[in-house]
Amino acid sequence: MKRRQFTNLSLFLLGLTLANCGQSQDSPTGITSSSGDSVRIWWSQGFYPEETEAIRRLVQKWEEDSGLPVELTLYSEGDILQEAERAIATGTPPDVLYSHDADLTFIPKLAWNNQLADVSDVMEQATSVYSPAVLNAVKYLNKTTGERSYYSAPITQTTNHIHYWQPLLSSIGQGEQAIPEGWDEFWAFWEQAQAPLRNEGRSNFYSMGLPMSASASDTFFVFEQFLAAFDVELVNSAGDLQVDNAGVREGIAQALSTYAQFYQQQYVPPEATNWGNADNNVTFLSRSTLMTINPTLSIPGSQRQDQKTYQEELLTTPWPNQPNGDPMTSVVSVKQVVIFSASKHKEEAKKFLSYLIEPENLALYIKGSQGRFFPVMPQLLEDPFWQDSSDPHISTASKQFYRTRPFAQALNPAYSEVQSQNLWGKVITEMVTKDLSAQAATDRAIAAIKTIFQDWQ
């Protein structure tokens, strides 16, 4: 058992190392940007080698078919947005940019500030193959024009998934069928499993691995799902802030109280207040927690080489119903590719974008992600890869995309600054380390959000 645990964690850490390695350049024909003629593409390093190889092959094929030289540069996710900001400031942005996290904090701001190229001509040729929910998530407001338009092309989507260790449940006489569907009963189930599992000799074991830090974007990503559970809509469809609504205020307080109490009642590791994005994964894969929540399927994806673990031991379970009994609505992050308004080769970049979002090409890239990301085109879900009922993760996760809503920055770009500051992570950390009450945390969050929105007028 210990050997398998070590292997599970080692496989994940290998993927994490590859995803966080430094900058690398790949020019399939050997032509680099020093000639000034190359289309410069900056892309996030893949979480898996197959993901990186997929984008390399697509770029190379487009280069060969188009006859246009390309310089592909791969950055770690921690570096790419910082590098992009520096390039924008110096007037030397790449022609094409893809970052896994750009939709949350980066793209809405750039569209608002008129720093992205309008790609409506690309998107209008492809709108019929996208789901309406995805299209609604990528039409951004531009303060210069005062209108919404397509400033990015969506390529994948993610949401929060719940994973747990079945062997640990089995050791205390519980199985998958015992997991409740009701909100309160669901969370009580995991809490109640902690004591008997500790009694088996796991003194430093915790039932839940939930991020509680202000440094991990996973904290606000997961917490947004709790806001959705309590039907909190911070921004309406017109982009108007709703935090002065009494029902919204109360929903925020309930979501904060529920989320923080898992830590306050010692069901979450104490170091979760200092976690980065990978730490809940590492802690879970070391089997120091029974369950965790993650914004992608990267955890089970890292275990594909160990089929016993992937198929039988590490399982994915549906979210419980909302507290009011309604089925859960998934908060979805749509991953997007952009072209900068200051890009040197905008027209060539648009040609690449058109090529990339052809369904057969996009399918190749998404498969390279090992199921970590989900398709944004309904026809791609017809592929057997997504219809495999024997896969305990994809078969469960696919159902989460039937009932979705976007993050609020898709409705008002000011909310991207709320995410940039990790406002929810900050108030949650204060609640669990400084005994800040849910009501006080709600008041503090609302005041900060209103200030941000006023600054964006």
PDB file of C-alpha atoms in Angstrom, residues 180-436:
ATOM      1  CA  PRO A 180     -25.983  11.167   0.566  1.00  0.00           C
ATOM      2  CA  GLU A 181     -27.486  13.503  -2.024  1.00  0.00           C
ATOM      3  CA  GLY A 182     -28.824  16.063   0.469  1.00  0.00           C
ATOM      4  CA  TRP A 183     -26.621  19.090   1.204  1.00  0.00           C
ATOM      5  CA  ASP A 184     -26.321  18.857   4.992  1.00  0.00           C
ATOM      6  CA  GLU A 185     -26.206  15.062   4.975  1.00  0.00           C
ATOM      7  CA  PHE A 186     -23.480  15.027   2.322  1.00  0.00           C
ATOM      8  CA  TRP A 187     -21.031  17.143   4.306  1.00  0.00           C
ATOM      9  CA  ALA A 188     -21.897  15.382   7.589  1.00  0.00           C
ATOM     10  CA  PHE A 189     -21.011  12.064   5.912  1.00  0.00           C
ATOM     11  CA  TRP A 190     -17.388  13.128   5.357  1.00  0.00           C
ATOM     12  CA  GLU A 191     -17.118  14.728   8.779  1.00  0.00           C
ATOM     13  CA  GLN A 192     -18.331  11.574  10.500  1.00  0.00           C
ATOM     14  CA  ALA A 193     -15.762   9.448   8.668  1.00  0.00           C
ATOM     15  CA  GLN A 194     -12.814  11.273  10.221  1.00  0.00           C
ATOM     16  CA  ALA A 195     -12.926   9.813  13.745  1.00  0.00           C
ATOM     17  CA  PRO A 196     -13.150   6.110  12.801  1.00  0.00           C
ATOM     18  CA  LEU A 197     -10.377   6.523  10.225  1.00  0.00           C
ATOM     19  CA  ARG A 198      -8.164   8.186  12.820  1.00  0.00           C
ATOM     20  CA  ASN A 199      -8.930   5.338  15.191  1.00  0.00           C
ATOM     21  CA  GLU A 200      -7.252   3.052  12.660  1.00  0.00           C
ATOM     22  CA  GLY A 201      -3.949   4.741  13.453  1.00  0.00           C
ATOM     23  CA  ARG A 202      -4.052   7.750  11.103  1.00  0.00           C
ATOM     24  CA  SER A 203      -3.423  10.428  13.730  1.00  0.00           C
ATOM     25  CA  ASN A 204      -2.729  13.221  11.211  1.00  0.00           C
ATOM     26  CA  PHE A 205      -5.600  12.277   8.930  1.00  0.00           C
ATOM     27  CA  TYR A 206      -8.367  14.731   7.923  1.00  0.00           C
ATOM     28  CA  SER A 207     -11.627  14.047   6.176  1.00  0.00           C
ATOM     29  CA  MET A 208     -11.520  17.046   3.810  1.00  0.00           C
ATOM     30  CA  GLY A 209      -8.729  18.666   1.814  1.00  0.00           C
ATOM     31  CA  LEU A 210     -10.183  22.100   1.069  1.00  0.00           C
ATOM     32  CA  PRO A 211      -7.989  25.144   0.275  1.00  0.00           C
ATOM     33  CA  MET A 212      -8.327  27.985   2.782  1.00  0.00           C
ATOM     34  CA  SER A 213      -5.515  30.294   1.679  1.00  0.00           C
ATOM     35  CA  ALA A 214      -5.359  33.703   0.061  1.00  0.00           C
ATOM     36  CA  SER A 215      -2.531  32.585  -2.221  1.00  0.00           C
ATOM     37  CA  ALA A 216      -4.320  29.722  -4.006  1.00  0.00           C
ATOM     38  CA  SER A 217      -6.744  30.546  -6.817  1.00  0.00           C
ATOM     39  CA  ASP A 218      -8.304  27.168  -6.003  1.00  0.00           C
ATOM     40  CA  THR A 219      -9.758  28.797  -2.877  1.00  0.00           C
ATOM     41  CA  PHE A 220     -11.935  31.256  -4.744  1.00  0.00           C
ATOM     42  CA  PHE A 221     -12.640  28.731  -7.503  1.00  0.00           C
ATOM     43  CA  VAL A 222     -14.037  26.200  -5.018  1.00  0.00           C
ATOM     44  CA  PHE A 223     -15.797  28.846  -2.935  1.00  0.00           C
ATOM     45  CA  GLU A 224     -17.630  30.138  -6.018  1.00  0.00           C
ATOM     46  CA  GLN A 225     -19.331  26.719  -6.120  1.00  0.00           C
ATOM     47  CA  PHE A 226     -20.559  27.264  -2.566  1.00  0.00           C
ATOM     48  CA  LEU A 227     -21.973  30.650  -3.592  1.00  0.00           C
ATOM     49  CA  ALA A 228     -23.819  28.883  -6.413  1.00  0.00           C
ATOM     50  CA  ALA A 229     -25.124  26.277  -3.955  1.00  0.00           C
ATOM     51  CA  PHE A 230     -26.792  29.060  -1.961  1.00  0.00           C
ATOM     52  CA  ASP A 231     -28.162  30.657  -5.162  1.00  0.00           C
ATOM     53  CA  VAL A 232     -25.968  33.750  -4.769  1.00  0.00           C
ATOM     54  CA  GLU A 233     -25.836  35.826  -7.963  1.00  0.00           C
ATOM     55  CA  LEU A 234     -23.399  38.659  -7.294  1.00  0.00           C
ATOM     56  CA  VAL A 235     -23.908  40.132 -10.775  1.00  0.00           C
ATOM     57  CA  ASN A 236     -27.096  39.898 -12.837  1.00  0.00           C
ATOM     58  CA  SER A 237     -27.315  39.172 -16.565  1.00  0.00           C
ATOM     59  CA  ALA A 238     -27.122  42.908 -17.312  1.00  0.00           C
ATOM     60  CA  GLY A 239     -23.814  43.143 -15.430  1.00  0.00           C
ATOM     61  CA  ASP A 240     -25.249  45.014 -12.436  1.00  0.00           C
ATOM     62  CA  LEU A 241     -23.826  44.346  -8.969  1.00  0.00           C
ATOM     63  CA  GLN A 242     -26.380  42.763  -6.605  1.00  0.00           C
ATOM     64  CA  VAL A 243     -24.565  42.781  -3.251  1.00  0.00           C
ATOM     65  CA  ASP A 244     -26.955  45.290  -1.658  1.00  0.00           C
ATOM     66  CA  ASN A 245     -29.784  42.802  -2.081  1.00  0.00           C
ATOM     67  CA  ALA A 246     -30.639  41.348   1.345  1.00  0.00           C
ATOM     68  CA  GLY A 247     -31.000  37.839  -0.058  1.00  0.00           C
ATOM     69  CA  VAL A 248     -27.606  38.009  -1.743  1.00  0.00           C
ATOM     70  CA  ARG A 249     -25.979  39.283   1.449  1.00  0.00           C
ATOM     71  CA  GLU A 250     -27.494  36.464   3.489  1.00  0.00           C
ATOM     72  CA  GLY A 251     -26.473  33.883   0.883  1.00  0.00           C
ATOM     73  CA  ILE A 252     -22.862  35.097   1.002  1.00  0.00           C
ATOM     74  CA  ALA A 253     -22.860  34.791   4.807  1.00  0.00           C
ATOM     75  CA  GLN A 254     -24.281  31.260   4.638  1.00  0.00           C
ATOM     76  CA  ALA A 255     -21.728  30.174   2.043  1.00  0.00           C
ATOM     77  CA  LEU A 256     -18.830  31.649   4.029  1.00  0.00           C
ATOM     78  CA  SER A 257     -20.032  30.119   7.285  1.00  0.00           C
ATOM     79  CA  THR A 258     -20.448  26.685   5.727  1.00  0.00           C
ATOM     80  CA  TYR A 259     -17.076  26.705   4.007  1.00  0.00           C
ATOM     81  CA  ALA A 260     -15.077  28.058   6.966  1.00  0.00           C
ATOM     82  CA  GLN A 261     -16.628  25.727   9.526  1.00  0.00           C
ATOM     83  CA  PHE A 262     -14.952  22.692   7.948  1.00  0.00           C
ATOM     84  CA  TYR A 263     -11.609  24.178   8.976  1.00  0.00           C
ATOM     85  CA  GLN A 264     -12.863  25.644  12.254  1.00  0.00           C
ATOM     86  CA  GLN A 265     -14.170  22.242  13.330  1.00  0.00           C
ATOM     87  CA  GLN A 266     -10.824  20.656  12.408  1.00  0.00           C
ATOM     88  CA  TYR A 267     -11.926  18.557   9.444  1.00  0.00           C
ATOM     89  CA  VAL A 268      -9.329  20.265   7.208  1.00  0.00           C
ATOM     90  CA  PRO A 269      -5.521  20.143   7.669  1.00  0.00           C
ATOM     91  CA  PRO A 270      -4.292  23.204   9.620  1.00  0.00           C
ATOM     92  CA  GLU A 271      -1.719  24.029   6.907  1.00  0.00           C
ATOM     93  CA  ALA A 272      -4.552  24.578   4.367  1.00  0.00           C
ATOM     94  CA  THR A 273      -4.376  28.298   5.205  1.00  0.00           C
ATOM     95  CA  ASN A 274      -0.958  28.353   3.507  1.00  0.00           C
ATOM     96  CA  TRP A 275      -1.658  26.038   0.586  1.00  0.00           C
ATOM     97  CA  GLY A 276      -0.805  26.822  -3.011  1.00  0.00           C
ATOM     98  CA  ASN A 277      -2.870  25.366  -5.846  1.00  0.00           C
ATOM     99  CA  ALA A 278      -1.053  22.018  -5.875  1.00  0.00           C
ATOM    100  CA  ASP A 279      -1.112  21.347  -2.143  1.00  0.00           C
ATOM    101  CA  ASN A 280      -4.607  19.917  -1.845  1.00  0.00           C
ATOM    102  CA  ASN A 281      -3.665  17.527  -4.694  1.00  0.00           C
ATOM    103  CA  VAL A 282      -0.434  16.457  -2.995  1.00  0.00           C
ATOM    104  CA  THR A 283      -2.097  15.999   0.393  1.00  0.00           C
ATOM    105  CA  PHE A 284      -4.922  13.983  -1.126  1.00  0.00           C
ATOM    106  CA  LEU A 285      -2.659  11.745  -3.214  1.00  0.00           C
ATOM    107  CA  SER A 286      -0.611  10.974  -0.127  1.00  0.00           C
ATOM    108  CA  ARG A 287      -3.914   9.713   1.347  1.00  0.00           C
ATOM    109  CA  SER A 288      -3.749  12.177   4.206  1.00  0.00           C
ATOM    110  CA  THR A 289      -7.288  13.348   3.391  1.00  0.00           C
ATOM    111  CA  LEU A 290     -10.363  11.312   2.516  1.00  0.00           C
ATOM    112  CA  MET A 291     -11.843  13.709  -0.022  1.00  0.00           C
ATOM    113  CA  THR A 292     -10.920  16.884  -1.848  1.00  0.00           C
ATOM    114  CA  ILE A 293     -12.364  19.325  -4.381  1.00  0.00           C
ATOM    115  CA  ASN A 294     -10.401  20.339  -7.465  1.00  0.00           C
ATOM    116  CA  PRO A 295     -11.170  22.710 -10.363  1.00  0.00           C
ATOM    117  CA  THR A 296     -10.116  20.154 -13.012  1.00  0.00           C
ATOM    118  CA  LEU A 297      -9.778  16.386 -13.362  1.00  0.00           C
ATOM    119  CA  SER A 298      -6.014  16.651 -12.959  1.00  0.00           C
ATOM    120  CA  ILE A 299      -5.985  14.423  -9.860  1.00  0.00           C
ATOM    121  CA  PRO A 300      -7.443  11.294 -11.463  1.00  0.00           C
ATOM    122  CA  GLY A 301      -5.697  12.167 -14.731  1.00  0.00           C
ATOM    123  CA  SER A 302      -2.354  11.899 -12.954  1.00  0.00           C
ATOM    124  CA  GLN A 303      -3.187   8.301 -12.003  1.00  0.00           C
ATOM    125  CA  ARG A 304      -4.065   6.890 -15.440  1.00  0.00           C
ATOM    126  CA  GLN A 305      -0.870   4.830 -15.510  1.00  0.00           C
ATOM    127  CA  ASP A 306      -2.066   2.953 -12.414  1.00  0.00           C
ATOM    128  CA  GLN A 307      -5.389   1.512 -13.572  1.00  0.00           C
ATOM    129  CA  LYS A 308      -6.224  -0.078 -10.216  1.00  0.00           C
ATOM    130  CA  THR A 309      -5.982   3.318  -8.550  1.00  0.00           C
ATOM    131  CA  TYR A 310      -7.732   5.113 -11.416  1.00  0.00           C
ATOM    132  CA  GLN A 311     -10.608   2.664 -11.817  1.00  0.00           C
ATOM    133  CA  GLU A 312     -11.192   1.261  -8.343  1.00  0.00           C
ATOM    134  CA  GLU A 313      -9.634   3.305  -5.570  1.00  0.00           C
ATOM    135  CA  LEU A 314      -9.729   7.000  -6.462  1.00  0.00           C
ATOM    136  CA  LEU A 315     -13.330   7.873  -7.339  1.00  0.00           C
ATOM    137  CA  THR A 316     -15.257  10.996  -8.380  1.00  0.00           C
ATOM    138  CA  THR A 317     -18.670  11.641  -6.865  1.00  0.00           C
ATOM    139  CA  PRO A 318     -21.413  14.064  -7.927  1.00  0.00           C
ATOM    140  CA  TRP A 319     -22.025  17.225  -5.964  1.00  0.00           C
ATOM    141  CA  PRO A 320     -24.939  17.057  -3.538  1.00  0.00           C
ATOM    142  CA  ASN A 321     -28.154  18.908  -4.213  1.00  0.00           C
ATOM    143  CA  GLN A 322     -28.282  22.553  -3.198  1.00  0.00           C
ATOM    144  CA  PRO A 323     -29.494  23.345   0.337  1.00  0.00           C
ATOM    145  CA  ASN A 324     -32.962  24.115  -1.092  1.00  0.00           C
ATOM    146  CA  GLY A 325     -33.104  20.675  -2.709  1.00  0.00           C
ATOM    147  CA  ASP A 326     -32.524  21.791  -6.297  1.00  0.00           C
ATOM    148  CA  PRO A 327     -29.920  19.992  -8.444  1.00  0.00           C
ATOM    149  CA  MET A 328     -26.515  21.659  -8.246  1.00  0.00           C
ATOM    150  CA  THR A 329     -25.556  24.243 -10.864  1.00  0.00           C
ATOM    151  CA  SER A 330     -21.878  24.004 -11.805  1.00  0.00           C
ATOM    152  CA  VAL A 331     -19.789  27.165 -11.989  1.00  0.00           C
ATOM    153  CA  VAL A 332     -17.805  26.794 -15.196  1.00  0.00           C
ATOM    154  CA  SER A 333     -14.505  28.354 -16.214  1.00  0.00           C
ATOM    155  CA  VAL A 334     -14.157  28.618 -20.001  1.00  0.00           C
ATOM    156  CA  LYS A 335     -10.544  28.471 -21.201  1.00  0.00           C
ATOM    157  CA  GLN A 336      -9.807  30.890 -24.044  1.00  0.00           C
ATOM    158  CA  VAL A 337      -7.237  31.925 -26.638  1.00  0.00           C
ATOM    159  CA  VAL A 338      -6.688  35.615 -27.400  1.00  0.00           C
ATOM    160  CA  ILE A 339      -4.988  37.856 -29.946  1.00  0.00           C
ATOM    161  CA  PHE A 340      -3.691  41.247 -28.801  1.00  0.00           C
ATOM    162  CA  SER A 341      -4.743  44.488 -30.453  1.00  0.00           C
ATOM    163  CA  ALA A 342      -1.024  45.360 -30.634  1.00  0.00           C
ATOM    164  CA  SER A 343      -0.052  42.004 -32.132  1.00  0.00           C
ATOM    165  CA  LYS A 344       2.170  42.340 -35.188  1.00  0.00           C
ATOM    166  CA  HIS A 345       0.516  39.561 -37.190  1.00  0.00           C
ATOM    167  CA  LYS A 346      -3.181  39.831 -36.310  1.00  0.00           C
ATOM    168  CA  GLU A 347      -4.557  38.476 -39.572  1.00  0.00           C
ATOM    169  CA  GLU A 348      -2.202  35.506 -39.562  1.00  0.00           C
ATOM    170  CA  ALA A 349      -3.024  34.902 -35.903  1.00  0.00           C
ATOM    171  CA  LYS A 350      -6.735  34.839 -36.769  1.00  0.00           C
ATOM    172  CA  LYS A 351      -6.032  32.210 -39.396  1.00  0.00           C
ATOM    173  CA  PHE A 352      -4.342  30.083 -36.749  1.00  0.00           C
ATOM    174  CA  LEU A 353      -7.309  30.603 -34.404  1.00  0.00           C
ATOM    175  CA  SER A 354      -9.730  29.500 -37.118  1.00  0.00           C
ATOM    176  CA  TYR A 355      -7.624  26.397 -37.664  1.00  0.00           C
ATOM    177  CA  LEU A 356      -7.353  25.608 -33.941  1.00  0.00           C
ATOM    178  CA  ILE A 357     -11.104  25.706 -33.277  1.00  0.00           C
ATOM    179  CA  GLU A 358     -11.974  23.354 -36.104  1.00  0.00           C
ATOM    180  CA  PRO A 359     -13.631  20.515 -34.146  1.00  0.00           C
ATOM    181  CA  GLU A 360     -11.253  17.786 -35.297  1.00  0.00           C
ATOM    182  CA  ASN A 361      -8.212  19.886 -34.318  1.00  0.00           C
ATOM    183  CA  LEU A 362      -9.616  20.967 -30.979  1.00  0.00           C
ATOM    184  CA  ALA A 363     -10.477  17.349 -30.205  1.00  0.00           C
ATOM    185  CA  LEU A 364      -6.802  16.407 -30.535  1.00  0.00           C
ATOM    186  CA  TYR A 365      -5.712  19.061 -28.054  1.00  0.00           C
ATOM    187  CA  ILE A 366      -8.428  18.216 -25.518  1.00  0.00           C
ATOM    188  CA  LYS A 367      -7.610  14.510 -25.630  1.00  0.00           C
ATOM    189  CA  GLY A 368      -4.010  15.426 -24.894  1.00  0.00           C
ATOM    190  CA  SER A 369      -5.206  16.920 -21.623  1.00  0.00           C
ATOM    191  CA  GLN A 370      -6.215  13.391 -20.524  1.00  0.00           C
ATOM    192  CA  GLY A 371      -9.718  14.527 -19.601  1.00  0.00           C
ATOM    193  CA  ARG A 372      -8.445  17.345 -17.400  1.00  0.00           C
ATOM    194  CA  PHE A 373     -10.389  19.809 -19.586  1.00  0.00           C
ATOM    195  CA  PHE A 374     -13.816  19.245 -21.136  1.00  0.00           C
ATOM    196  CA  PRO A 375     -15.018  20.113 -24.642  1.00  0.00           C
ATOM    197  CA  VAL A 376     -16.914  23.323 -25.362  1.00  0.00           C
ATOM    198  CA  MET A 377     -18.516  21.861 -28.489  1.00  0.00           C
ATOM    199  CA  PRO A 378     -21.407  19.397 -27.956  1.00  0.00           C
ATOM    200  CA  GLN A 379     -20.416  17.308 -30.973  1.00  0.00           C
ATOM    201  CA  LEU A 380     -17.047  16.519 -29.380  1.00  0.00           C
ATOM    202  CA  LEU A 381     -18.800  14.931 -26.414  1.00  0.00           C
ATOM    203  CA  GLU A 382     -20.061  12.235 -28.786  1.00  0.00           C
ATOM    204  CA  ASP A 383     -16.546  10.806 -28.954  1.00  0.00           C
ATOM    205  CA  PRO A 384     -16.260   7.438 -27.123  1.00  0.00           C
ATOM    206  CA  PHE A 385     -13.617   9.007 -24.868  1.00  0.00           C
ATOM    207  CA  TRP A 386     -16.346  11.110 -23.216  1.00  0.00           C
ATOM    208  CA  GLN A 387     -19.050   8.422 -23.390  1.00  0.00           C
ATOM    209  CA  ASP A 388     -17.123   5.675 -21.595  1.00  0.00           C
ATOM    210  CA  SER A 389     -19.459   4.659 -18.771  1.00  0.00           C
ATOM    211  CA  SER A 390     -16.713   2.486 -17.278  1.00  0.00           C
ATOM    212  CA  ASP A 391     -14.563   5.550 -16.560  1.00  0.00           C
ATOM    213  CA  PRO A 392     -15.441   6.498 -12.954  1.00  0.00           C
ATOM    214  CA  HIS A 393     -14.302  10.104 -13.387  1.00  0.00           C
ATOM    215  CA  ILE A 394     -15.265  11.336 -16.840  1.00  0.00           C
ATOM    216  CA  SER A 395     -18.660   9.610 -16.725  1.00  0.00           C
ATOM    217  CA  THR A 396     -19.468  11.438 -13.477  1.00  0.00           C
ATOM    218  CA  ALA A 397     -17.900  14.770 -14.368  1.00  0.00           C
ATOM    219  CA  SER A 398     -19.583  14.977 -17.787  1.00  0.00           C
ATOM    220  CA  LYS A 399     -22.980  15.239 -16.121  1.00  0.00           C
ATOM    221  CA  GLN A 400     -21.891  18.409 -14.315  1.00  0.00           C
ATOM    222  CA  PHE A 401     -21.880  20.336 -17.602  1.00  0.00           C
ATOM    223  CA  TYR A 402     -25.611  19.907 -18.199  1.00  0.00           C
ATOM    224  CA  ARG A 403     -26.543  22.641 -15.698  1.00  0.00           C
ATOM    225  CA  THR A 404     -23.989  25.469 -15.579  1.00  0.00           C
ATOM    226  CA  ARG A 405     -23.374  29.143 -15.008  1.00  0.00           C
ATOM    227  CA  PRO A 406     -20.314  31.293 -15.789  1.00  0.00           C
ATOM    228  CA  PHE A 407     -18.117  33.138 -13.335  1.00  0.00           C
ATOM    229  CA  ALA A 408     -19.300  36.706 -12.734  1.00  0.00           C
ATOM    230  CA  GLN A 409     -16.413  38.302 -14.652  1.00  0.00           C
ATOM    231  CA  ALA A 410     -18.099  37.076 -17.841  1.00  0.00           C
ATOM    232  CA  LEU A 411     -20.979  39.415 -16.944  1.00  0.00           C
ATOM    233  CA  ASN A 412     -18.954  42.346 -15.620  1.00  0.00           C
ATOM    234  CA  PRO A 413     -15.160  42.639 -16.101  1.00  0.00           C
ATOM    235  CA  ALA A 414     -14.786  44.394 -12.742  1.00  0.00           C
ATOM    236  CA  TYR A 415     -15.275  41.044 -11.046  1.00  0.00           C
ATOM    237  CA  SER A 416     -11.991  39.833 -12.537  1.00  0.00           C
ATOM    238  CA  GLU A 417     -10.270  42.226 -10.119  1.00  0.00           C
ATOM    239  CA  VAL A 418     -12.124  40.549  -7.233  1.00  0.00           C
ATOM    240  CA  GLN A 419     -10.541  37.296  -8.380  1.00  0.00           C
ATOM    241  CA  SER A 420      -7.119  38.880  -9.002  1.00  0.00           C
ATOM    242  CA  GLN A 421      -7.058  40.005  -5.374  1.00  0.00           C
ATOM    243  CA  ASN A 422      -8.398  36.605  -4.234  1.00  0.00           C
ATOM    244  CA  LEU A 423     -10.863  38.497  -2.101  1.00  0.00           C
ATOM    245  CA  TRP A 424     -12.748  35.367  -1.070  1.00  0.00           C
ATOM    246  CA  GLY A 425      -9.513  33.642  -0.096  1.00  0.00           C
ATOM    247  CA  LYS A 426      -8.559  36.634   2.061  1.00  0.00           C
ATOM    248  CA  VAL A 427     -11.807  36.777   4.040  1.00  0.00           C
ATOM    249  CA  ILE A 428     -11.905  32.987   4.445  1.00  0.00           C
ATOM    250  CA  THR A 429      -8.342  33.021   5.807  1.00  0.00           C
ATOM    251  CA  GLU A 430      -9.309  35.748   8.290  1.00  0.00           C
ATOM    252  CA  MET A 431     -12.336  33.757   9.376  1.00  0.00           C
ATOM    253  CA  VAL A 432     -10.322  30.653  10.189  1.00  0.00           C
ATOM    254  CA  THR A 433      -7.209  32.329  11.621  1.00  0.00           C
ATOM    255  CA  LYS A 434      -8.617  35.428  13.315  1.00  0.00           C
ATOM    256  CA  ASP A 435     -12.133  34.275  14.247  1.00  0.00           C
ATOM    257  CA  LEU A 436     -13.763  36.808  11.932  1.00  0.00           C
TER     258      LEU A 436
END
